[in-house]
mmCIF file of C-alpha atoms in Angstrom:
data_model
loop_
_atom_site.group_PDB
_atom_site.id
_atom_site.type_symbol
_atom_site.label_atom_id
_atom_site.label_comp_id
_atom_site.label_asym_id
_atom_site.label_seq_id
_atom_site.Cartn_x
_atom_site.Cartn_y
_atom_site.Cartn_z
ATOM 1 C CA MET A 622 -11.212 13.057 12.278
ATOM 2 C CA ASP A 623 -13.957 14.212 14.666
ATOM 3 C CA ALA A 624 -12.827 14.647 18.241
ATOM 4 C CA VAL A 625 -13.495 11.615 20.367
ATOM 5 C CA THR A 626 -12.698 13.195 23.697
ATOM 6 C CA VAL A 627 -15.365 14.624 26.008
ATOM 7 C CA ARG A 628 -14.526 17.756 27.934
ATOM 8 C CA ALA A 629 -14.639 17.554 31.712
ATOM 9 C CA ARG A 630 -18.143 18.427 32.789
ATOM 10 C CA THR A 631 -18.441 17.184 36.348
ATOM 11 C CA ALA A 632 -17.160 18.119 39.763
ATOM 12 C CA GLY A 633 -16.828 15.308 42.273
ATOM 13 C CA GLY A 634 -18.547 12.929 39.812
ATOM 14 C CA ARG A 635 -21.696 15.118 39.523
ATOM 15 C CA PRO A 636 -22.735 17.796 37.021
ATOM 16 C CA THR A 637 -21.812 21.321 38.038
ATOM 17 C CA ALA A 638 -24.570 23.965 38.167
ATOM 18 C CA GLY A 639 -24.888 25.763 34.840
ATOM 19 C CA GLU A 640 -22.543 23.323 33.033
ATOM 20 C CA GLY A 641 -24.873 20.423 32.240
ATOM 21 C CA PRO A 642 -25.837 19.884 28.614
ATOM 22 C CA GLY A 643 -29.515 19.886 29.519
ATOM 23 C CA SER A 644 -31.713 21.010 32.357
ATOM 24 C CA GLY A 645 -30.657 18.366 34.871
ATOM 25 C CA ALA A 646 -30.226 19.811 38.340
ATOM 26 C CA PRO A 647 -26.791 19.635 39.969
ATOM 27 C CA GLY A 648 -26.208 16.397 41.777
ATOM 28 C CA ASP A 649 -29.030 14.352 40.210
ATOM 29 C CA GLY A 650 -26.665 12.194 38.079
ATOM 30 C CA THR A 651 -28.472 13.007 34.828
ATOM 31 C CA ALA A 652 -27.753 15.367 31.956
ATOM 32 C CA GLY A 653 -31.295 16.479 31.226
ATOM 33 C CA ASP A 654 -34.392 14.476 30.267
ATOM 34 C CA GLY A 655 -33.056 11.309 31.905
ATOM 35 C CA VAL A 656 -29.781 11.017 29.956
ATOM 36 C CA PRO A 657 -27.186 9.837 32.507
ATOM 37 C CA VAL A 658 -23.815 11.474 33.035
ATOM 38 C CA VAL A 659 -21.061 8.991 32.161
ATOM 39 C CA ASP A 660 -17.837 10.037 33.844
ATOM 40 C CA VAL A 661 -15.500 7.795 31.776
ATOM 41 C CA PRO A 662 -17.453 6.573 28.706
ATOM 42 C CA SER A 663 -14.520 4.580 27.315
ATOM 43 C CA GLN A 664 -14.527 2.344 30.429
ATOM 44 C CA VAL A 665 -18.183 1.343 30.182
ATOM 45 C CA ALA A 666 -18.536 -2.421 29.755
ATOM 46 C CA PRO A 667 -19.820 -3.491 26.291
ATOM 47 C CA ARG A 668 -23.029 -4.959 27.780
ATOM 48 C CA ASP A 669 -23.782 -1.744 29.635
ATOM 49 C CA ALA A 670 -22.809 0.306 26.578
ATOM 50 C CA ARG A 671 -25.522 -1.402 24.514
ATOM 51 C CA GLU A 672 -28.230 -0.450 27.040
ATOM 52 C CA LEU A 673 -26.940 3.087 27.567
ATOM 53 C CA SER A 674 -26.580 3.621 23.811
ATOM 54 C CA ARG A 675 -30.336 3.149 23.314
ATOM 55 C CA ARG A 676 -31.065 5.941 25.789
ATOM 56 C CA PHE A 677 -28.469 8.210 24.254
ATOM 57 C CA PHE A 678 -29.757 7.583 20.704
ATOM 58 C CA ASP A 679 -33.292 8.407 21.881
ATOM 59 C CA ARG A 680 -32.013 11.718 23.174
ATOM 60 C CA LEU A 681 -29.750 12.411 20.177
ATOM 61 C CA ALA A 682 -32.714 12.112 17.801
ATOM 62 C CA VAL A 683 -34.480 15.141 19.334
ATOM 63 C CA LEU A 684 -31.477 17.388 19.938
ATOM 64 C CA GLU A 685 -30.490 20.225 17.663
ATOM 65 C CA GLU A 686 -27.148 19.599 15.986
ATOM 66 C CA GLY A 687 -24.411 21.936 17.189
ATOM 67 C CA THR A 688 -25.733 22.429 20.721
ATOM 68 C CA ARG A 689 -23.626 21.549 23.767
ATOM 69 C CA GLU A 690 -25.963 18.732 24.755
ATOM 70 C CA HIS A 691 -25.894 17.269 21.228
ATOM 71 C CA GLN A 692 -22.102 17.305 21.320
ATOM 72 C CA TYR A 693 -22.047 15.642 24.745
ATOM 73 C CA VAL A 694 -24.474 12.879 23.748
ATOM 74 C CA ARG A 695 -22.734 12.206 20.426
ATOM 75 C CA ASN A 696 -19.225 12.172 21.923
ATOM 76 C CA THR A 697 -20.343 9.899 24.746
ATOM 77 C CA LEU A 698 -21.823 7.467 22.224
ATOM 78 C CA ILE A 699 -18.520 7.416 20.362
ATOM 79 C CA GLU A 700 -16.444 6.734 23.456
ATOM 80 C CA MET A 701 -18.819 4.127 24.867
ATOM 81 C CA ASN A 702 -18.673 2.136 21.620
ATOM 82 C CA LEU A 703 -14.937 2.247 20.977
ATOM 83 C CA SER A 704 -14.830 -1.394 22.048
ATOM 84 C CA LEU A 705 -16.587 -2.178 18.750
ATOM 85 C CA VAL A 706 -13.726 -0.510 16.887
ATOM 86 C CA ARG A 707 -11.114 -2.462 18.824
ATOM 87 C CA TYR A 708 -13.003 -5.687 18.160
ATOM 88 C CA ALA A 709 -13.181 -5.020 14.411
ATOM 89 C CA ALA A 710 -9.574 -3.810 14.263
ATOM 90 C CA SER A 711 -8.314 -7.021 15.890
ATOM 91 C CA ARG A 712 -9.322 -8.895 12.730
ATOM 92 C CA PHE A 713 -6.652 -6.947 10.838
ATOM 93 C CA ARG A 714 -3.812 -7.602 13.251
ATOM 94 C CA GLY A 715 -0.606 -8.540 11.487
ATOM 95 C CA ARG A 716 -1.273 -6.504 8.342
ATOM 96 C CA GLY A 717 1.838 -4.377 8.916
ATOM 97 C CA ASP A 718 0.139 -1.226 10.204
ATOM 98 C CA SER A 719 0.045 -0.371 13.901
ATOM 99 C CA MET A 720 -3.154 -1.165 15.783
ATOM 100 C CA GLU A 721 -3.368 2.475 16.842
ATOM 101 C CA ASP A 722 -3.616 3.584 13.197
ATOM 102 C CA ILE A 723 -6.209 0.913 12.411
ATOM 103 C CA VAL A 724 -8.316 1.902 15.451
ATOM 104 C CA GLN A 725 -8.193 5.552 14.397
ATOM 105 C CA VAL A 726 -9.425 4.652 10.921
ATOM 106 C CA GLY A 727 -12.112 2.368 12.353
ATOM 107 C CA THR A 728 -13.292 5.210 14.617
ATOM 108 C CA ILE A 729 -14.188 7.173 11.485
ATOM 109 C CA GLY A 730 -16.504 4.306 10.535
ATOM 110 C CA LEU A 731 -18.002 4.321 14.043
ATOM 111 C CA ILE A 732 -18.735 8.054 13.798
ATOM 112 C CA LYS A 733 -20.416 7.568 10.408
ATOM 113 C CA ALA A 734 -22.540 4.769 11.885
ATOM 114 C CA ILE A 735 -23.626 6.933 14.839
ATOM 115 C CA ASP A 736 -24.580 9.813 12.552
ATOM 116 C CA ARG A 737 -26.657 7.504 10.311
ATOM 117 C CA PHE A 738 -28.241 5.178 12.880
ATOM 118 C CA ASP A 739 -31.994 5.245 13.287
ATOM 119 C CA LEU A 740 -33.686 3.447 16.208
ATOM 120 C CA SER A 741 -36.833 2.981 14.138
ATOM 121 C CA ARG A 742 -35.024 0.343 12.079
ATOM 122 C CA GLU A 743 -35.302 -2.018 15.055
ATOM 123 C CA VAL A 744 -31.751 -3.296 14.635
ATOM 124 C CA GLU A 745 -29.028 -3.465 17.246
ATOM 125 C CA PHE A 746 -26.517 -0.655 16.911
ATOM 126 C CA THR A 747 -23.631 -3.138 17.110
ATOM 127 C CA SER A 748 -24.959 -5.000 14.045
ATOM 128 C CA PHE A 749 -25.388 -1.694 12.241
ATOM 129 C CA ALA A 750 -21.991 -0.222 13.179
ATOM 130 C CA VAL A 751 -19.585 -3.106 12.596
ATOM 131 C CA PRO A 752 -19.986 -3.101 8.757
ATOM 132 C CA TYR A 753 -19.273 0.644 8.731
ATOM 133 C CA ILE A 754 -16.150 0.166 10.860
ATOM 134 C CA VAL A 755 -14.835 -2.811 8.880
ATOM 135 C CA GLY A 756 -15.607 -1.056 5.595
ATOM 136 C CA GLU A 757 -13.614 1.999 6.618
ATOM 137 C CA ILE A 758 -10.634 -0.144 7.642
ATOM 138 C CA LYS A 759 -10.769 -2.130 4.394
ATOM 139 C CA ARG A 760 -10.941 1.098 2.413
ATOM 140 C CA PHE A 761 -7.840 2.288 4.257
ATOM 141 C CA PHE A 762 -5.907 -0.859 3.338
ATOM 142 C CA ARG A 763 -7.197 -0.735 -0.228
ATOM 143 C CA ASP A 764 -5.956 2.837 -0.689
ATOM 144 C CA THR A 765 -2.662 2.615 1.202
ATOM 145 C CA GLY A 766 -1.699 -1.053 1.306
ATOM 146 C CA TRP A 767 -0.481 -1.396 -2.291
ATOM 147 C CA ALA A 768 3.265 -1.740 -2.751
ATOM 148 C CA VAL A 769 2.917 0.005 -6.139
ATOM 149 C CA HIS A 770 0.214 2.560 -6.826
ATOM 150 C CA VAL A 771 -2.367 1.348 -9.339
ATOM 151 C CA PRO A 772 -5.594 3.019 -10.537
ATOM 152 C CA ARG A 773 -8.699 2.600 -8.381
ATOM 153 C CA ARG A 774 -10.505 0.643 -11.119
ATOM 154 C CA LEU A 775 -7.749 -1.992 -11.051
ATOM 155 C CA GLN A 776 -7.838 -2.148 -7.255
ATOM 156 C CA GLU A 777 -11.565 -2.900 -7.443
ATOM 157 C CA ALA A 778 -11.075 -5.302 -10.361
ATOM 158 C CA ARG A 779 -8.538 -7.241 -8.271
ATOM 159 C CA VAL A 780 -11.146 -7.873 -5.573
ATOM 160 C CA GLU A 781 -13.733 -8.902 -8.160
ATOM 161 C CA LEU A 782 -11.178 -11.150 -9.863
ATOM 162 C CA ALA A 783 -10.410 -12.933 -6.588
ATOM 163 C CA ARG A 784 -14.100 -13.608 -5.974
ATOM 164 C CA ALA A 785 -14.704 -14.812 -9.531
ATOM 165 C CA THR A 786 -11.641 -17.064 -9.443
ATOM 166 C CA GLU A 787 -12.738 -18.693 -6.192
ATOM 167 C CA GLU A 788 -16.302 -19.165 -7.438
ATOM 168 C CA LEU A 789 -15.219 -20.798 -10.702
ATOM 169 C CA ARG A 790 -12.572 -22.926 -8.995
ATOM 170 C CA THR A 791 -15.246 -24.303 -6.658
ATOM 171 C CA ARG A 792 -17.690 -24.838 -9.505
ATOM 172 C CA LEU A 793 -15.254 -26.317 -12.056
ATOM 173 C CA GLY A 794 -12.823 -28.059 -9.731
ATOM 174 C CA ARG A 795 -9.851 -26.431 -11.472
ATOM 175 C CA THR A 796 -8.255 -23.066 -12.083
ATOM 176 C CA PRO A 797 -10.490 -21.050 -14.447
ATOM 177 C CA THR A 798 -9.222 -19.740 -17.765
ATOM 178 C CA THR A 799 -9.055 -16.084 -18.676
ATOM 179 C CA ARG A 800 -12.010 -16.525 -21.044
ATOM 180 C CA GLU A 801 -14.143 -18.084 -18.296
ATOM 181 C CA LEU A 802 -13.270 -15.275 -15.891
ATOM 182 C CA SER A 803 -14.041 -12.724 -18.577
ATOM 183 C CA ALA A 804 -17.501 -14.196 -19.112
ATOM 184 C CA LEU A 805 -18.344 -14.278 -15.392
ATOM 185 C CA MET A 806 -17.012 -10.778 -14.688
ATOM 186 C CA SER A 807 -18.508 -9.299 -17.880
ATOM 187 C CA LEU A 808 -15.148 -7.760 -18.708
ATOM 188 C CA PRO A 809 -12.947 -8.003 -21.810
ATOM 189 C CA GLU A 810 -10.171 -10.563 -21.523
ATOM 190 C CA GLU A 811 -7.603 -7.747 -21.753
ATOM 191 C CA GLU A 812 -8.979 -6.162 -18.565
ATOM 192 C CA VAL A 813 -8.964 -9.514 -16.756
ATOM 193 C CA ILE A 814 -5.295 -9.934 -17.663
ATOM 194 C CA GLU A 815 -4.601 -6.359 -16.541
ATOM 195 C CA ALA A 816 -6.340 -6.983 -13.197
ATOM 196 C CA ARG A 817 -4.304 -10.162 -12.728
ATOM 197 C CA LYS A 818 -1.079 -8.221 -13.306
ATOM 198 C CA ALA A 819 -2.244 -5.525 -10.886
ATOM 199 C CA SER A 820 -2.659 -8.179 -8.188
ATOM 200 C CA ASN A 821 1.096 -8.675 -8.253
ATOM 201 C CA CYS A 822 1.512 -5.033 -7.170
ATOM 202 C CA TYR A 823 -0.377 -5.475 -3.896
ATOM 203 C CA THR A 824 2.518 -6.838 -1.898
ATOM 204 C CA SER A 825 6.275 -6.879 -2.323
ATOM 205 C CA ALA A 826 9.126 -8.555 -0.507
ATOM 206 C CA SER A 827 12.476 -7.058 0.367
ATOM 207 C CA LEU A 828 15.470 -8.600 -1.376
ATOM 208 C CA ASP A 829 17.053 -8.704 2.072
ATOM 209 C CA ALA A 830 14.108 -10.571 3.602
ATOM 210 C CA ALA A 831 15.324 -13.580 5.581
ATOM 211 C CA LEU A 832 14.106 -16.984 4.408
ATOM 212 C CA SER A 833 14.354 -20.074 6.560
ATOM 213 C CA THR A 834 16.264 -22.851 4.863
ATOM 214 C CA ASP A 835 14.641 -26.230 4.253
ATOM 215 C CA GLY A 836 15.906 -29.643 5.123
ATOM 216 C CA GLY A 837 16.816 -28.777 8.681
ATOM 217 C CA VAL A 838 19.902 -26.821 7.652
ATOM 218 C CA ASP A 839 20.941 -24.207 10.168
ATOM 219 C CA GLY A 840 21.286 -20.607 9.063
ATOM 220 C CA GLU A 841 19.277 -18.223 6.965
ATOM 221 C CA SER A 842 19.206 -17.109 3.359
ATOM 222 C CA VAL A 843 17.830 -13.937 1.833
ATOM 223 C CA LEU A 844 15.514 -13.590 -1.141
ATOM 224 C CA ALA A 845 18.252 -12.059 -3.288
ATOM 225 C CA ASP A 846 20.158 -15.365 -3.098
ATOM 226 C CA PHE A 847 17.495 -16.990 -5.283
ATOM 227 C CA LEU A 848 17.242 -14.266 -7.937
ATOM 228 C CA GLY A 849 20.332 -14.981 -10.041
ATOM 229 C CA VAL A 850 23.818 -13.588 -9.726
ATOM 230 C CA GLU A 851 25.330 -10.180 -10.186
ATOM 231 C CA GLU A 852 26.380 -9.554 -13.788
ATOM 232 C CA PRO A 853 29.876 -7.988 -13.849
ATOM 233 C CA ALA A 854 29.371 -6.746 -17.412
ATOM 234 C CA LEU A 855 26.677 -4.338 -16.190
ATOM 235 C CA ALA A 856 29.437 -2.232 -14.638
ATOM 236 C CA LEU A 857 30.826 -1.661 -18.142
ATOM 237 C CA VAL A 858 27.655 -0.067 -19.487
ATOM 238 C CA GLU A 859 28.484 3.327 -18.021
ATOM 239 C CA ASP A 860 32.007 3.099 -19.428
ATOM 240 C CA PHE A 861 30.634 2.300 -22.891
ATOM 241 C CA HIS A 862 28.403 5.375 -22.800
ATOM 242 C CA SER A 863 31.322 7.534 -21.671
ATOM 243 C CA LEU A 864 33.623 6.171 -24.396
ATOM 244 C CA ALA A 865 31.157 6.662 -27.257
ATOM 245 C CA PRO A 866 31.814 10.410 -27.785
ATOM 246 C CA LEU A 867 35.585 9.867 -27.403
ATOM 247 C CA ILE A 868 35.623 7.152 -30.056
ATOM 248 C CA ALA A 869 33.559 9.388 -32.342
ATOM 249 C CA ARG A 870 36.464 11.885 -32.353
ATOM 250 C CA LEU A 871 38.912 9.332 -33.823
ATOM 251 C CA ASP A 872 39.594 9.334 -37.549
ATOM 252 C CA PRO A 873 38.069 6.567 -39.737
ATOM 253 C CA ARG A 874 41.246 4.473 -39.863
ATOM 254 C CA GLU A 875 41.634 4.525 -36.069
ATOM 255 C CA ARG A 876 38.008 3.480 -35.571
ATOM 256 C CA LEU A 877 38.523 0.669 -38.110
ATOM 257 C CA ILE A 878 41.558 -0.592 -36.201
ATOM 258 C CA LEU A 879 39.596 -0.602 -32.943
ATOM 259 C CA HIS A 880 36.725 -2.464 -34.620
ATOM 260 C CA LEU A 881 39.027 -5.088 -36.128
ATOM 261 C CA ARG A 882 40.902 -5.597 -32.848
ATOM 262 C CA PHE A 883 38.149 -5.506 -30.216
ATOM 263 C CA VAL A 884 34.996 -6.429 -32.140
ATOM 264 C CA GLU A 885 36.218 -8.917 -34.741
ATOM 265 C CA GLU A 886 39.082 -9.889 -32.386
ATOM 266 C CA ARG A 887 41.723 -10.065 -35.110
ATOM 267 C CA THR A 888 45.408 -10.228 -34.298
ATOM 268 C CA GLN A 889 47.697 -7.263 -34.838
ATOM 269 C CA ALA A 890 49.400 -9.126 -37.673
ATOM 270 C CA GLU A 891 46.069 -9.709 -39.449
ATOM 271 C CA ILE A 892 45.126 -6.040 -39.035
ATOM 272 C CA GLY A 893 48.515 -4.940 -40.420
ATOM 273 C CA GLN A 894 48.134 -7.243 -43.399
ATOM 274 C CA GLU A 895 44.691 -5.829 -44.227
ATOM 275 C CA LEU A 896 45.820 -2.194 -43.867
ATOM 276 C CA GLY A 897 49.219 -2.682 -45.518
ATOM 277 C CA ILE A 898 51.255 -1.739 -42.464
ATOM 278 C CA SER A 899 53.533 -3.641 -40.098
ATOM 279 C CA GLN A 900 52.346 -5.428 -36.993
ATOM 280 C CA MET A 901 54.631 -3.163 -34.936
ATOM 281 C CA HIS A 902 52.984 -0.069 -36.379
ATOM 282 C CA VAL A 903 49.544 -1.482 -35.545
ATOM 283 C CA SER A 904 50.717 -2.045 -31.962
ATOM 284 C CA ARG A 905 51.926 1.556 -31.656
ATOM 285 C CA LEU A 906 48.664 2.916 -33.089
ATOM 286 C CA ILE A 907 46.562 0.865 -30.673
ATOM 287 C CA SER A 908 48.700 1.901 -27.689
ATOM 288 C CA ARG A 909 48.428 5.567 -28.655
ATOM 289 C CA MET A 910 44.623 5.359 -29.082
ATOM 290 C CA MET A 911 44.225 3.536 -25.775
ATOM 291 C CA GLY A 912 46.187 6.276 -24.051
ATOM 292 C CA ARG A 913 44.026 9.014 -25.558
ATOM 293 C CA LEU A 914 40.802 7.204 -24.679
ATOM 294 C CA ARG A 915 42.016 6.492 -21.151
ATOM 295 C CA THR A 916 42.967 10.128 -20.621
ATOM 296 C CA GLY A 917 39.624 11.321 -21.979
ATOM 297 C CA LEU A 918 37.661 8.841 -19.854
ATOM 298 C CA LEU A 919 39.472 9.717 -16.641
ATOM 299 C CA GLY A 920 39.079 13.394 -17.431
ATOM 300 C CA SER A 921 35.308 13.078 -17.860
ATOM 301 C CA GLU A 922 35.044 11.161 -14.576
ATOM 302 C CA ALA A 923 36.976 13.885 -12.764
ATOM 303 C CA ALA A 924 34.709 16.533 -14.262
#
């Protein structure tokens, strides 16, 4: 960002000989060709800033860029009009970002407005500058305010979708369909649907965000309380993945016994009858396999 500060150029409130940006004589209160010296530009009242800005813009138009006087005039214009930035930034209070950051971004818009302003347009500088400042702040929120990063085309489509939805809702008296939005926006229905999904990425809420309870009940709830319950079986997924290679090492008959017992949930007696062995033998086989699997699982966790 361009520097907004103006280097000290006065002694006792007056320009020092040989240090003025123009040819103004020491002690005359001007900085050459009638441009006044402003000791603290940021403290100039907005009404006075409007009048002084005209004089400074007149002078800026004839100065060569890069000279000390050009730098002084331009920097003074920036500081005198910072109240415009603070005014525009106040409209975005409560958006989550600090006001200091928003003012810094808005100052970029102010600098662009100063560099592009032309007195011959016969328009007040305030009217010319505010759209630049607001536009820069909106661009900042558009680029950094998304909870999930989405392509620029979808960011822009979201804004267009909001406008089209409001226009059709006013015109039709109901929520417009995707086909109606597609026709108004001149976009395929697939892109309208994509833009609608992208809108959901603009903001997000913490699962720990406190929600006030309704019905006058004291206390607070959090968002996670309304999003289902914890599924205990999810804790077994990792165990299943760890057991898979251990089970693969068993012989076919052992895997069949495990399948019959834990998948088809047959009794040991039924398994013994199908395999032609006693129920006691089935019990010993299952106990031995469980021990091997347990040892292998605990060993992999330790590793």
